[in-house]
mmCIF file of C-alpha atoms in Angstrom:
data_model
loop_
_atom_site.group_PDB
_atom_site.id
_atom_site.type_symbol
_atom_site.label_atom_id
_atom_site.label_comp_id
_atom_site.label_asym_id
_atom_site.label_seq_id
_atom_site.Cartn_x
_atom_site.Cartn_y
_atom_site.Cartn_z
ATOM 1 C CA MET A 1 91.283 126.966 212.732
ATOM 2 C CA SER A 2 92.657 125.595 215.813
ATOM 3 C CA SER A 3 95.848 123.420 215.801
ATOM 4 C CA PRO A 4 95.636 119.765 216.636
ATOM 5 C CA GLU A 5 96.346 119.043 220.165
ATOM 6 C CA ARG A 6 99.897 117.629 220.812
ATOM 7 C CA PRO A 7 100.148 114.691 223.125
ATOM 8 C CA ALA A 8 101.668 115.443 226.439
ATOM 9 C CA GLN A 9 105.456 114.598 226.681
ATOM 10 C CA THR A 10 106.577 112.523 229.555
ATOM 11 C CA PRO A 11 109.669 113.927 231.180
ATOM 12 C CA PRO A 12 112.663 111.612 231.264
ATOM 13 C CA PRO A 13 113.073 109.670 234.387
ATOM 14 C CA ALA A 14 115.411 111.100 236.918
ATOM 15 C CA PRO A 15 118.775 109.436 237.192
ATOM 16 C CA PRO A 16 119.035 107.001 239.972
ATOM 17 C CA ALA A 17 120.666 108.065 243.136
ATOM 18 C CA ASP A 18 122.938 106.032 245.256
ATOM 19 C CA ASP A 19 122.279 105.290 248.792
ATOM 20 C CA LEU A 20 124.089 108.451 249.870
ATOM 21 C CA GLY A 21 121.993 110.617 247.666
ATOM 22 C CA PHE A 22 124.613 111.296 244.976
ATOM 23 C CA ASP A 23 123.715 111.080 241.380
ATOM 24 C CA LEU A 24 125.428 108.107 239.568
ATOM 25 C CA PRO A 25 127.105 108.774 236.200
ATOM 26 C CA GLN A 26 125.385 107.810 233.041
ATOM 27 C CA PRO A 27 126.668 104.805 230.988
ATOM 28 C CA ALA A 28 128.268 106.982 228.248
ATOM 29 C CA ALA A 29 130.099 109.065 230.763
ATOM 30 C CA MET A 30 131.271 105.940 232.496
ATOM 31 C CA THR A 31 132.702 104.554 229.260
ATOM 32 C CA ARG A 32 134.636 107.744 228.541
ATOM 33 C CA THR A 33 136.046 107.813 232.036
ATOM 34 C CA ARG A 34 137.102 104.167 231.876
ATOM 35 C CA GLY A 35 138.870 104.610 228.496
ATOM 36 C CA LEU A 36 140.746 107.604 229.792
ATOM 37 C CA ALA A 37 141.932 105.637 232.774
ATOM 38 C CA ILE A 38 143.105 102.742 230.615
ATOM 39 C CA GLY A 39 144.991 105.087 228.292
ATOM 40 C CA VAL A 40 146.737 106.750 231.170
ATOM 41 C CA GLY A 41 147.680 103.335 232.570
ATOM 42 C CA LEU A 42 149.079 102.165 229.259
ATOM 43 C CA ALA A 43 151.081 105.325 228.884
ATOM 44 C CA VAL A 44 152.500 104.911 232.332
ATOM 45 C CA ALA A 45 153.332 101.232 231.632
ATOM 46 C CA LEU A 46 155.007 102.010 228.297
ATOM 47 C CA GLY A 47 156.985 104.772 229.886
ATOM 48 C CA ALA A 48 158.143 102.469 232.615
ATOM 49 C CA ALA A 49 159.113 99.766 230.093
ATOM 50 C CA PHE A 50 160.966 102.293 227.952
ATOM 51 C CA ALA A 51 162.793 103.589 230.961
ATOM 52 C CA ALA A 52 163.658 100.043 232.055
ATOM 53 C CA ALA A 53 164.968 99.031 228.598
ATOM 54 C CA TYR A 54 166.533 102.156 227.185
ATOM 55 C CA LEU A 55 168.130 103.780 230.153
ATOM 56 C CA PRO A 56 170.348 100.747 231.139
ATOM 57 C CA ARG A 57 171.359 100.258 227.483
ATOM 58 C CA ARG A 58 172.233 103.904 227.192
ATOM 59 C CA SER A 59 174.222 103.635 230.358
ATOM 60 C CA ALA A 60 176.043 100.502 229.081
ATOM 61 C CA ARG A 61 176.800 102.156 225.755
ATOM 62 C CA ALA A 62 178.184 105.149 227.519
ATOM 63 C CA ALA A 63 180.349 102.869 229.648
ATOM 64 C CA LEU A 64 181.555 100.994 226.531
ATOM 65 C CA GLU A 65 182.404 104.219 224.768
ATOM 66 C CA GLU A 66 184.270 105.317 227.821
ATOM 67 C CA SER A 67 186.258 102.037 227.909
ATOM 68 C CA VAL A 68 187.011 102.294 224.168
ATOM 69 C CA ARG A 69 188.303 105.816 224.632
ATOM 70 C CA ALA A 70 190.436 104.544 227.468
ATOM 71 C CA ALA A 71 191.666 101.567 225.424
ATOM 72 C CA GLU A 72 192.600 103.758 222.481
ATOM 73 C CA GLY A 73 195.022 105.537 224.634
ATOM 74 C CA ALA A 74 196.495 102.317 226.162
ATOM 75 C CA ALA A 75 199.308 100.128 224.730
ATOM 76 C CA PRO A 76 198.209 96.960 222.850
ATOM 77 C CA ARG A 77 198.451 93.776 224.839
ATOM 78 C CA VAL A 78 200.389 90.881 223.300
ATOM 79 C CA VAL A 79 201.295 87.318 224.193
ATOM 80 C CA VAL A 80 204.918 86.397 223.591
ATOM 81 C CA VAL A 81 206.766 83.101 223.174
ATOM 82 C CA SER A 82 210.434 82.192 223.021
ATOM 83 C CA PRO A 83 211.942 80.336 220.032
ATOM 84 C CA GLN A 84 212.693 76.734 220.918
ATOM 85 C CA PRO A 85 215.630 74.755 219.508
ATOM 86 C CA VAL A 86 214.633 71.643 217.609
ATOM 87 C CA SER A 87 216.509 68.578 216.414
ATOM 88 C CA SER A 88 218.952 69.403 213.653
ATOM 89 C CA ASP A 89 218.205 66.161 211.846
ATOM 90 C CA ARG A 90 216.223 66.609 208.664
ATOM 91 C CA ALA A 91 214.115 63.859 207.137
ATOM 92 C CA LEU A 92 214.359 63.865 203.362
ATOM 93 C CA VAL A 93 212.495 61.550 200.969
ATOM 94 C CA LEU A 94 213.901 61.261 197.450
ATOM 95 C CA PRO A 95 213.011 59.152 194.404
ATOM 96 C CA GLY A 96 215.490 56.434 193.537
ATOM 97 C CA SER A 97 216.180 53.662 191.047
ATOM 98 C CA ILE A 98 217.131 50.114 192.053
ATOM 99 C CA GLN A 99 220.103 48.654 190.194
ATOM 100 C CA PRO A 100 222.001 45.355 190.593
ATOM 101 C CA LEU A 101 225.287 45.301 192.422
ATOM 102 C CA GLU A 102 226.933 43.849 189.309
ATOM 103 C CA GLU A 103 225.583 43.285 185.827
ATOM 104 C CA THR A 104 227.264 42.027 182.676
ATOM 105 C CA VAL A 105 226.493 40.761 179.208
ATOM 106 C CA VAL A 106 228.223 37.512 178.204
ATOM 107 C CA TYR A 107 229.561 37.472 174.626
ATOM 108 C CA PRO A 108 231.154 34.590 172.674
ATOM 109 C CA ARG A 109 234.954 34.563 172.557
ATOM 110 C CA VAL A 110 235.097 31.902 169.820
ATOM 111 C CA SER A 111 233.112 31.297 166.671
ATOM 112 C CA GLY A 112 231.058 28.153 166.211
ATOM 113 C CA TYR A 113 227.669 26.557 166.762
ATOM 114 C CA VAL A 114 225.823 26.304 170.063
ATOM 115 C CA ARG A 115 225.926 22.677 171.151
ATOM 116 C CA LYS A 116 223.754 23.204 174.239
ATOM 117 C CA TRP A 117 222.770 25.770 176.850
ATOM 118 C CA SER A 118 222.364 24.885 180.513
ATOM 119 C CA VAL A 119 220.588 27.863 182.141
ATOM 120 C CA ASP A 120 217.639 30.086 181.363
ATOM 121 C CA ILE A 121 216.247 33.380 182.615
ATOM 122 C CA GLY A 122 215.626 33.474 186.341
ATOM 123 C CA ASP A 123 218.162 30.744 187.124
ATOM 124 C CA LYS A 124 220.651 31.337 189.911
ATOM 125 C CA VAL A 125 224.233 30.670 188.862
ATOM 126 C CA GLU A 126 227.535 30.473 190.701
ATOM 127 C CA GLU A 127 230.821 31.941 189.596
ATOM 128 C CA GLY A 128 232.436 29.668 186.988
ATOM 129 C CA GLN A 129 229.277 27.660 186.314
ATOM 130 C CA ILE A 130 228.941 26.496 182.684
ATOM 131 C CA LEU A 131 226.139 28.332 180.885
ATOM 132 C CA ALA A 132 226.526 26.906 177.353
ATOM 133 C CA GLU A 133 228.932 24.956 175.113
ATOM 134 C CA ILE A 134 229.978 25.813 171.569
ATOM 135 C CA ASP A 135 231.247 23.475 168.853
ATOM 136 C CA THR A 136 234.279 25.029 167.126
ATOM 137 C CA PRO A 137 235.120 23.037 163.968
ATOM 138 C CA GLU A 138 237.243 25.799 162.452
ATOM 139 C CA LEU A 139 239.204 26.195 165.646
ATOM 140 C CA ASP A 140 239.747 22.444 165.780
ATOM 141 C CA GLN A 141 241.223 22.571 162.293
ATOM 142 C CA GLU A 142 243.526 25.400 163.302
ATOM 143 C CA LEU A 143 244.706 23.336 166.243
ATOM 144 C CA ALA A 144 245.463 20.312 164.069
ATOM 145 C CA GLN A 145 247.334 22.482 161.596
ATOM 146 C CA ALA A 146 249.355 24.128 164.349
ATOM 147 C CA ARG A 147 250.363 20.770 165.754
ATOM 148 C CA ALA A 148 251.483 19.587 162.325
ATOM 149 C CA GLN A 149 253.518 22.746 161.891
ATOM 150 C CA LEU A 150 255.125 22.077 165.238
ATOM 151 C CA VAL A 151 256.222 18.652 164.037
ATOM 152 C CA GLN A 152 257.618 20.267 160.923
ATOM 153 C CA ALA A 153 259.460 22.844 162.998
ATOM 154 C CA ASN A 154 260.993 20.140 165.140
ATOM 155 C CA ALA A 155 262.198 18.376 162.010
ATOM 156 C CA GLY A 156 263.638 21.634 160.744
ATOM 157 C CA LEU A 157 265.529 22.015 163.997
ATOM 158 C CA VAL A 158 267.041 18.542 163.636
ATOM 159 C CA GLN A 159 268.118 19.339 160.081
ATOM 160 C CA ALA A 160 269.583 22.689 161.116
ATOM 161 C CA GLN A 161 271.506 21.075 163.928
ATOM 162 C CA ALA A 162 272.908 18.457 161.531
ATOM 163 C CA ASN A 163 274.037 21.147 159.094
ATOM 164 C CA ARG A 164 275.617 23.045 161.956
ATOM 165 C CA ASP A 165 277.527 19.991 163.143
ATOM 166 C CA LEU A 166 278.731 19.285 159.597
ATOM 167 C CA SER A 167 279.922 22.858 159.185
ATOM 168 C CA ARG A 168 281.793 22.704 162.466
ATOM 169 C CA SER A 169 283.596 19.484 161.367
ATOM 170 C CA SER A 170 284.530 21.049 158.048
ATOM 171 C CA VAL A 171 285.996 24.102 159.755
ATOM 172 C CA GLN A 172 288.039 21.905 162.060
ATOM 173 C CA ARG A 173 289.541 19.983 159.083
ATOM 174 C CA TYR A 174 290.461 23.107 157.191
ATOM 175 C CA GLU A 175 292.042 24.583 160.282
ATOM 176 C CA GLN A 176 294.513 21.645 160.086
ATOM 177 C CA LEU A 177 294.984 21.734 156.293
ATOM 178 C CA VAL A 178 295.680 25.432 155.890
ATOM 179 C CA PRO A 179 298.779 25.517 158.137
ATOM 180 C CA ALA A 180 300.164 22.475 156.232
ATOM 181 C CA GLY A 181 299.724 24.301 152.929
ATOM 182 C CA VAL A 182 297.289 21.729 151.592
ATOM 183 C CA ALA A 183 294.301 24.154 151.428
ATOM 184 C CA PRO A 184 294.221 27.902 150.875
ATOM 185 C CA GLN A 185 293.240 30.355 153.587
ATOM 186 C CA GLU A 186 290.226 31.484 151.578
ATOM 187 C CA GLU A 187 288.733 28.002 151.760
ATOM 188 C CA LEU A 188 289.001 28.048 155.546
ATOM 189 C CA GLU A 189 287.251 31.380 155.739
ATOM 190 C CA GLN A 190 284.472 30.109 153.484
ATOM 191 C CA ARG A 191 283.961 27.080 155.715
ATOM 192 C CA GLN A 192 283.840 29.287 158.791
ATOM 193 C CA GLY A 193 281.148 31.463 157.167
ATOM 194 C CA GLN A 194 279.062 28.406 156.376
ATOM 195 C CA ALA A 195 279.388 27.317 159.990
ATOM 196 C CA HIS A 196 278.002 30.654 161.213
ATOM 197 C CA VAL A 197 275.038 30.348 158.843
ATOM 198 C CA ALA A 198 274.351 26.821 160.077
ATOM 199 C CA GLU A 199 274.439 28.056 163.690
ATOM 200 C CA ALA A 200 271.945 30.789 162.854
ATOM 201 C CA SER A 201 269.700 28.258 161.144
ATOM 202 C CA VAL A 202 269.533 26.295 164.385
ATOM 203 C CA THR A 203 268.455 29.448 166.223
ATOM 204 C CA VAL A 204 265.749 30.114 163.618
ATOM 205 C CA ALA A 205 264.505 26.538 163.853
ATOM 206 C CA ARG A 206 264.243 26.787 167.613
ATOM 207 C CA ALA A 207 262.331 30.072 167.323
ATOM 208 C CA ALA A 208 259.933 28.448 164.869
ATOM 209 C CA ILE A 209 259.256 25.688 167.359
ATOM 210 C CA THR A 210 258.594 28.249 170.104
ATOM 211 C CA ALA A 211 256.202 30.140 167.832
ATOM 212 C CA GLN A 212 254.298 27.001 166.946
ATOM 213 C CA GLN A 213 254.063 26.015 170.576
ATOM 214 C CA ALA A 214 252.681 29.468 171.412
ATOM 215 C CA ASN A 215 250.175 29.193 168.577
ATOM 216 C CA ILE A 216 249.016 25.824 169.852
ATOM 217 C CA GLN A 217 248.641 27.240 173.360
ATOM 218 C CA ARG A 218 246.630 30.166 171.984
ATOM 219 C CA ILE A 219 244.250 27.814 170.230
ATOM 220 C CA LEU A 220 243.947 25.650 173.314
ATOM 221 C CA ASP A 221 243.115 28.746 175.374
ATOM 222 C CA LEU A 222 240.470 29.720 172.849
ATOM 223 C CA LYS A 223 239.066 26.211 173.042
ATOM 224 C CA LYS A 224 238.448 26.822 176.729
ATOM 225 C CA PHE A 225 236.071 29.637 175.771
ATOM 226 C CA ALA A 226 233.959 27.099 173.922
ATOM 227 C CA LYS A 227 232.465 26.529 177.357
ATOM 228 C CA ILE A 228 230.675 29.736 178.402
ATOM 229 C CA ALA A 229 231.141 30.262 182.158
ATOM 230 C CA ALA A 230 229.445 32.699 184.543
ATOM 231 C CA PRO A 231 231.846 35.514 185.514
ATOM 232 C CA PHE A 232 230.241 35.915 188.963
ATOM 233 C CA ALA A 233 227.370 34.589 191.038
ATOM 234 C CA GLY A 234 224.004 36.065 190.161
ATOM 235 C CA THR A 235 220.765 35.607 188.274
ATOM 236 C CA VAL A 236 220.353 35.050 184.545
ATOM 237 C CA THR A 237 218.161 37.900 183.313
ATOM 238 C CA SER A 238 218.418 37.244 179.564
ATOM 239 C CA ARG A 239 219.190 34.373 177.161
ATOM 240 C CA THR A 240 219.401 35.056 173.426
ATOM 241 C CA ILE A 241 220.722 31.745 171.994
ATOM 242 C CA ASP A 242 219.334 28.336 171.061
ATOM 243 C CA ARG A 243 220.940 25.042 170.093
ATOM 244 C CA GLY A 244 222.532 25.082 166.661
ATOM 245 C CA ALA A 245 222.746 28.857 166.513
ATOM 246 C CA LEU A 246 225.834 30.281 164.828
ATOM 247 C CA VAL A 247 227.811 32.612 167.062
ATOM 248 C CA THR A 248 230.744 34.706 165.963
ATOM 249 C CA ALA A 249 233.437 36.122 168.175
ATOM 250 C CA GLY A 250 233.561 39.896 168.225
ATOM 251 C CA ASN A 251 230.315 40.623 166.382
ATOM 252 C CA GLY A 252 228.587 42.103 169.460
ATOM 253 C CA THR A 253 225.841 39.481 169.731
ATOM 254 C CA PRO A 254 225.165 38.749 173.425
ATOM 255 C CA LEU A 255 224.512 35.244 174.722
ATOM 256 C CA PHE A 256 223.393 35.880 178.304
ATOM 257 C CA ARG A 257 222.873 38.746 180.715
ATOM 258 C CA ILE A 258 223.681 38.128 184.384
ATOM 259 C CA ALA A 259 222.942 40.379 187.356
ATOM 260 C CA ALA A 260 224.049 40.117 190.983
ATOM 261 C CA THR A 261 221.153 41.383 193.132
ATOM 262 C CA ASP A 262 222.214 40.755 196.728
ATOM 263 C CA PRO A 263 222.699 43.419 197.796
ATOM 264 C CA VAL A 264 221.141 45.876 195.380
ATOM 265 C CA ARG A 265 222.187 49.444 194.752
ATOM 266 C CA VAL A 266 219.678 52.302 194.935
ATOM 267 C CA PHE A 267 220.768 55.547 193.282
ATOM 268 C CA VAL A 268 219.294 58.879 194.360
ATOM 269 C CA GLY A 269 220.051 62.477 193.468
ATOM 270 C CA VAL A 270 220.565 64.534 196.630
ATOM 271 C CA PRO A 271 219.776 68.267 196.195
ATOM 272 C CA GLN A 272 222.494 70.849 196.538
ATOM 273 C CA ASP A 273 221.194 72.365 199.786
ATOM 274 C CA VAL A 274 221.627 69.114 201.726
ATOM 275 C CA ALA A 275 224.416 67.436 199.740
ATOM 276 C CA PRO A 276 227.125 68.539 202.230
ATOM 277 C CA SER A 277 225.244 66.693 204.999
ATOM 278 C CA VAL A 278 225.386 63.270 203.314
ATOM 279 C CA ARG A 279 227.727 60.885 205.119
ATOM 280 C CA VAL A 280 228.932 57.445 204.023
ATOM 281 C CA ASP A 281 227.663 54.592 206.263
ATOM 282 C CA ALA A 282 224.679 56.687 207.385
ATOM 283 C CA PRO A 283 221.392 54.719 207.557
ATOM 284 C CA ALA A 284 218.757 54.978 204.847
ATOM 285 C CA LYS A 285 215.257 53.571 204.518
ATOM 286 C CA VAL A 286 214.014 52.331 201.138
ATOM 287 C CA THR A 287 210.331 51.776 200.364
ATOM 288 C CA VAL A 288 208.677 50.379 197.250
ATOM 289 C CA ARG A 289 205.026 51.006 196.486
ATOM 290 C CA GLU A 290 204.458 47.410 195.401
ATOM 291 C CA PHE A 291 205.282 46.217 198.918
ATOM 292 C CA ALA A 292 202.736 48.486 200.620
ATOM 293 C CA GLY A 293 205.372 50.795 202.003
ATOM 294 C CA GLN A 294 207.336 48.059 203.808
ATOM 295 C CA PRO A 295 210.719 49.603 204.638
ATOM 296 C CA PHE A 296 214.016 48.023 203.600
ATOM 297 C CA GLN A 297 216.964 49.148 205.690
ATOM 298 C CA GLY A 298 220.128 50.169 203.885
ATOM 299 C CA THR A 299 223.227 52.311 204.260
ATOM 300 C CA ILE A 300 224.847 55.005 202.169
ATOM 301 C CA ALA A 301 227.726 53.259 200.379
ATOM 302 C CA ARG A 302 229.282 56.137 198.426
ATOM 303 C CA THR A 303 228.631 59.522 196.868
ATOM 304 C CA ALA A 304 229.782 61.072 193.624
ATOM 305 C CA GLY A 305 231.508 63.867 195.522
ATOM 306 C CA ALA A 306 230.287 66.414 192.963
ATOM 307 C CA LEU A 307 227.028 67.860 191.682
ATOM 308 C CA ASP A 308 225.620 67.064 188.283
ATOM 309 C CA ALA A 309 225.812 70.258 186.237
ATOM 310 C CA ALA A 310 222.384 69.699 184.675
ATOM 311 C CA THR A 311 220.345 68.749 187.760
ATOM 312 C CA ARG A 312 222.443 70.283 190.573
ATOM 313 C CA THR A 313 222.131 67.040 192.505
ATOM 314 C CA MET A 314 224.767 64.658 193.862
ATOM 315 C CA ASN A 315 224.492 61.032 192.796
ATOM 316 C CA THR A 316 224.400 58.871 195.934
ATOM 317 C CA GLU A 317 224.449 55.071 196.214
ATOM 318 C CA VAL A 318 222.495 53.263 198.927
ATOM 319 C CA ARG A 319 223.094 49.530 199.381
ATOM 320 C CA VAL A 320 220.222 47.368 200.574
ATOM 321 C CA PRO A 321 220.459 43.635 201.461
ATOM 322 C CA ASN A 322 218.243 41.556 199.171
ATOM 323 C CA PRO A 323 218.639 37.891 200.188
ATOM 324 C CA ASP A 324 215.173 36.852 199.001
ATOM 325 C CA GLY A 325 215.404 38.768 195.731
ATOM 326 C CA ARG A 326 212.234 40.776 196.342
ATOM 327 C CA LEU A 327 213.809 44.005 195.196
ATOM 328 C CA LEU A 328 214.075 43.803 191.424
ATOM 329 C CA ALA A 329 216.544 45.694 189.302
ATOM 330 C CA GLY A 330 214.863 48.587 187.536
ATOM 331 C CA MET A 331 212.225 49.189 190.230
ATOM 332 C CA TYR A 332 211.289 52.718 191.276
ATOM 333 C CA ALA A 333 211.797 53.343 194.996
ATOM 334 C CA GLU A 334 211.650 56.101 197.578
ATOM 335 C CA VAL A 335 214.659 56.646 199.809
ATOM 336 C CA ALA A 336 214.277 58.330 203.207
ATOM 337 C CA LEU A 337 217.470 59.928 204.476
ATOM 338 C CA THR A 338 217.977 61.461 207.910
ATOM 339 C CA LEU A 339 220.488 64.236 207.412
ATOM 340 C CA PRO A 340 221.954 66.538 210.070
ATOM 341 C CA THR A 341 221.424 70.249 209.447
ATOM 342 C CA PRO A 342 224.756 72.103 209.487
ATOM 343 C CA HIS A 343 223.247 75.065 211.403
ATOM 344 C CA ARG A 344 221.046 75.650 214.452
ATOM 345 C CA VAL A 345 217.279 75.524 213.894
ATOM 346 C CA LEU A 346 214.679 77.277 216.073
ATOM 347 C CA GLU A 347 210.948 76.592 216.178
ATOM 348 C CA ILE A 348 208.225 79.261 216.477
ATOM 349 C CA PRO A 349 204.417 79.127 216.103
ATOM 350 C CA ALA A 350 203.169 79.524 212.551
ATOM 351 C CA THR A 351 200.789 82.241 213.793
ATOM 352 C CA ALA A 352 203.763 84.495 214.547
ATOM 353 C CA LEU A 353 204.878 84.735 210.918
ATOM 354 C CA TYR A 354 204.426 87.880 208.832
ATOM 355 C CA ASN A 355 204.499 87.220 205.106
ATOM 356 C CA ASP A 356 204.081 90.445 203.162
ATOM 357 C CA ALA A 357 205.842 92.659 200.678
ATOM 358 C CA LYS A 358 208.708 93.087 203.125
ATOM 359 C CA GLY A 359 209.345 89.358 203.218
ATOM 360 C CA LEU A 360 209.157 86.817 206.010
ATOM 361 C CA ARG A 361 209.321 88.508 209.416
ATOM 362 C CA VAL A 362 208.365 88.111 213.047
ATOM 363 C CA ALA A 363 207.488 90.784 215.617
ATOM 364 C CA VAL A 364 209.971 90.871 218.495
ATOM 365 C CA VAL A 365 209.350 92.675 221.792
ATOM 366 C CA ASP A 366 212.583 94.347 222.841
ATOM 367 C CA PRO A 367 213.632 94.982 226.471
ATOM 368 C CA GLY A 368 211.862 98.351 226.323
ATOM 369 C CA SER A 369 208.548 96.619 225.456
ATOM 370 C CA LYS A 370 208.578 98.023 221.940
ATOM 371 C CA ILE A 371 207.976 96.177 218.697
ATOM 372 C CA ARG A 372 210.733 95.588 216.215
ATOM 373 C CA PHE A 373 210.487 93.336 213.178
ATOM 374 C CA ALA A 374 213.163 90.723 212.499
ATOM 375 C CA PRO A 375 213.543 89.163 209.023
ATOM 376 C CA ILE A 376 213.951 85.382 209.147
ATOM 377 C CA THR A 377 214.748 82.449 206.875
ATOM 378 C CA VAL A 378 212.298 79.560 207.024
ATOM 379 C CA GLU A 379 213.923 76.141 207.024
ATOM 380 C CA ARG A 380 210.722 74.140 207.135
ATOM 381 C CA ASP A 381 206.972 74.704 207.495
ATOM 382 C CA THR A 382 205.241 71.925 209.442
ATOM 383 C CA GLY A 383 201.850 73.615 209.399
ATOM 384 C CA ALA A 384 201.500 74.400 213.099
ATOM 385 C CA THR A 385 205.095 75.526 213.550
ATOM 386 C CA ILE A 386 207.874 77.154 211.557
ATOM 387 C CA HIS A 387 211.520 76.080 211.656
ATOM 388 C CA VAL A 388 213.775 79.131 211.399
ATOM 389 C CA SER A 389 217.385 78.804 210.263
ATOM 390 C CA THR A 390 218.543 82.439 210.376
ATOM 391 C CA GLY A 391 217.359 85.705 211.896
ATOM 392 C CA LEU A 392 216.870 84.594 215.515
ATOM 393 C CA ASP A 393 219.260 83.523 218.269
ATOM 394 C CA GLY A 394 216.720 82.017 220.682
ATOM 395 C CA SER A 395 216.711 84.799 223.285
ATOM 396 C CA GLU A 396 213.970 86.881 221.660
ATOM 397 C CA ARG A 397 210.394 87.364 222.818
ATOM 398 C CA ILE A 398 208.236 86.682 219.763
ATOM 399 C CA VAL A 399 204.674 87.979 219.457
ATOM 400 C CA LYS A 400 202.665 84.786 219.253
ATOM 401 C CA LEU A 401 199.826 86.147 217.104
ATOM 402 C CA ALA A 402 200.811 88.352 214.179
ATOM 403 C CA SER A 403 198.606 91.447 213.874
ATOM 404 C CA ALA A 404 198.464 94.165 211.237
ATOM 405 C CA GLU A 405 197.917 96.743 214.005
ATOM 406 C CA LEU A 406 201.458 96.284 215.292
ATOM 407 C CA THR A 407 204.012 98.665 213.826
ATOM 408 C CA ASP A 408 207.731 99.011 214.208
ATOM 409 C CA GLY A 409 208.566 100.920 217.396
ATOM 410 C CA MET A 410 205.069 100.601 218.894
ATOM 411 C CA ALA A 411 204.921 100.219 222.675
ATOM 412 C CA VAL A 412 203.059 97.118 223.828
ATOM 413 C CA GLU A 413 202.032 95.503 227.072
ATOM 414 C CA VAL A 414 203.193 91.918 227.487
ATOM 415 C CA LEU A 415 200.634 89.660 229.086
ATOM 416 C CA LYS A 416 202.031 87.355 231.693
#
């Protein structure tokens, strides 16, 4: 059986030829060729970018490493400053208490009843001004009795003088009778003794009169205290009596309290470290919070001259004029004192200070450009600067910026 006849296959068309007679590549071949070209281009571009980015960085890093290696072998560079002398005056603010210049409590000197009082708290009084009057009935009776006793004493003196005169006359008669033998000698002696007694009686009578006169004067002096007078000019700060009140001399009951408040005294405790610098007549500035910090100018009036054993401070009195009475006794105040420091003070930057286990120090560059550390004593820290009291003489070159890398004996390069 014969096989079915297969249809005739048409050969594929021949690839087109260009005008020069060359065969053109097929589309698939063209795609592969184009992709290869793009890949090669990208590789070249990436390589160029890598070379442009990496190679300079590598070169810079190598240069940096080279400079670091060079720096590690070089001396550290430092900036130095010289200590500068500062004013030796030290401003010190201390708490203080305002007290009156004088203050006293007025007590009764005589017993009696208050007839009237003339002043009250807050009143200004002058020295000797009458504050109150006291009725003294018992004292009045004592005065009347003393005057009566004086009259009696005067009468006793007259009687004693009469007896004395009589005794004298009797002695004179017997002095004439005894020589004539009319009277015995014993009688004359008796009359003479009586005359001596009469003379002594006159002396006693005179002394009694003097005593009564002194008693009367004492009572009259006490009567003067029935009028209570101000001992000095000031302000009445307390009144504890009313009309009709019974007051007794010596029982400790006060009548008035008076304070002199112009000027006032402000007491402050000056610490031990600055107490030797306090000088009498030096200026002081007093401020009170209630007056919004308004300063009141005063002067140092006196010092205790010794430290209090409990507080180690020296009590100091500042006097402040107070003509308008604005400063009240008992107020709390702040006293600003400007005190000279007894030693030289140098100022350095706060950044130069080392504060570690070895204490407070600064790094000093010696003439050989080597570091040495100098211990110092800080007088005051202002924040930006340090005031140094000991450890420096002012000729040193101080490293301005403290660094932990600096060690004792290290060579450094000083930047100009």
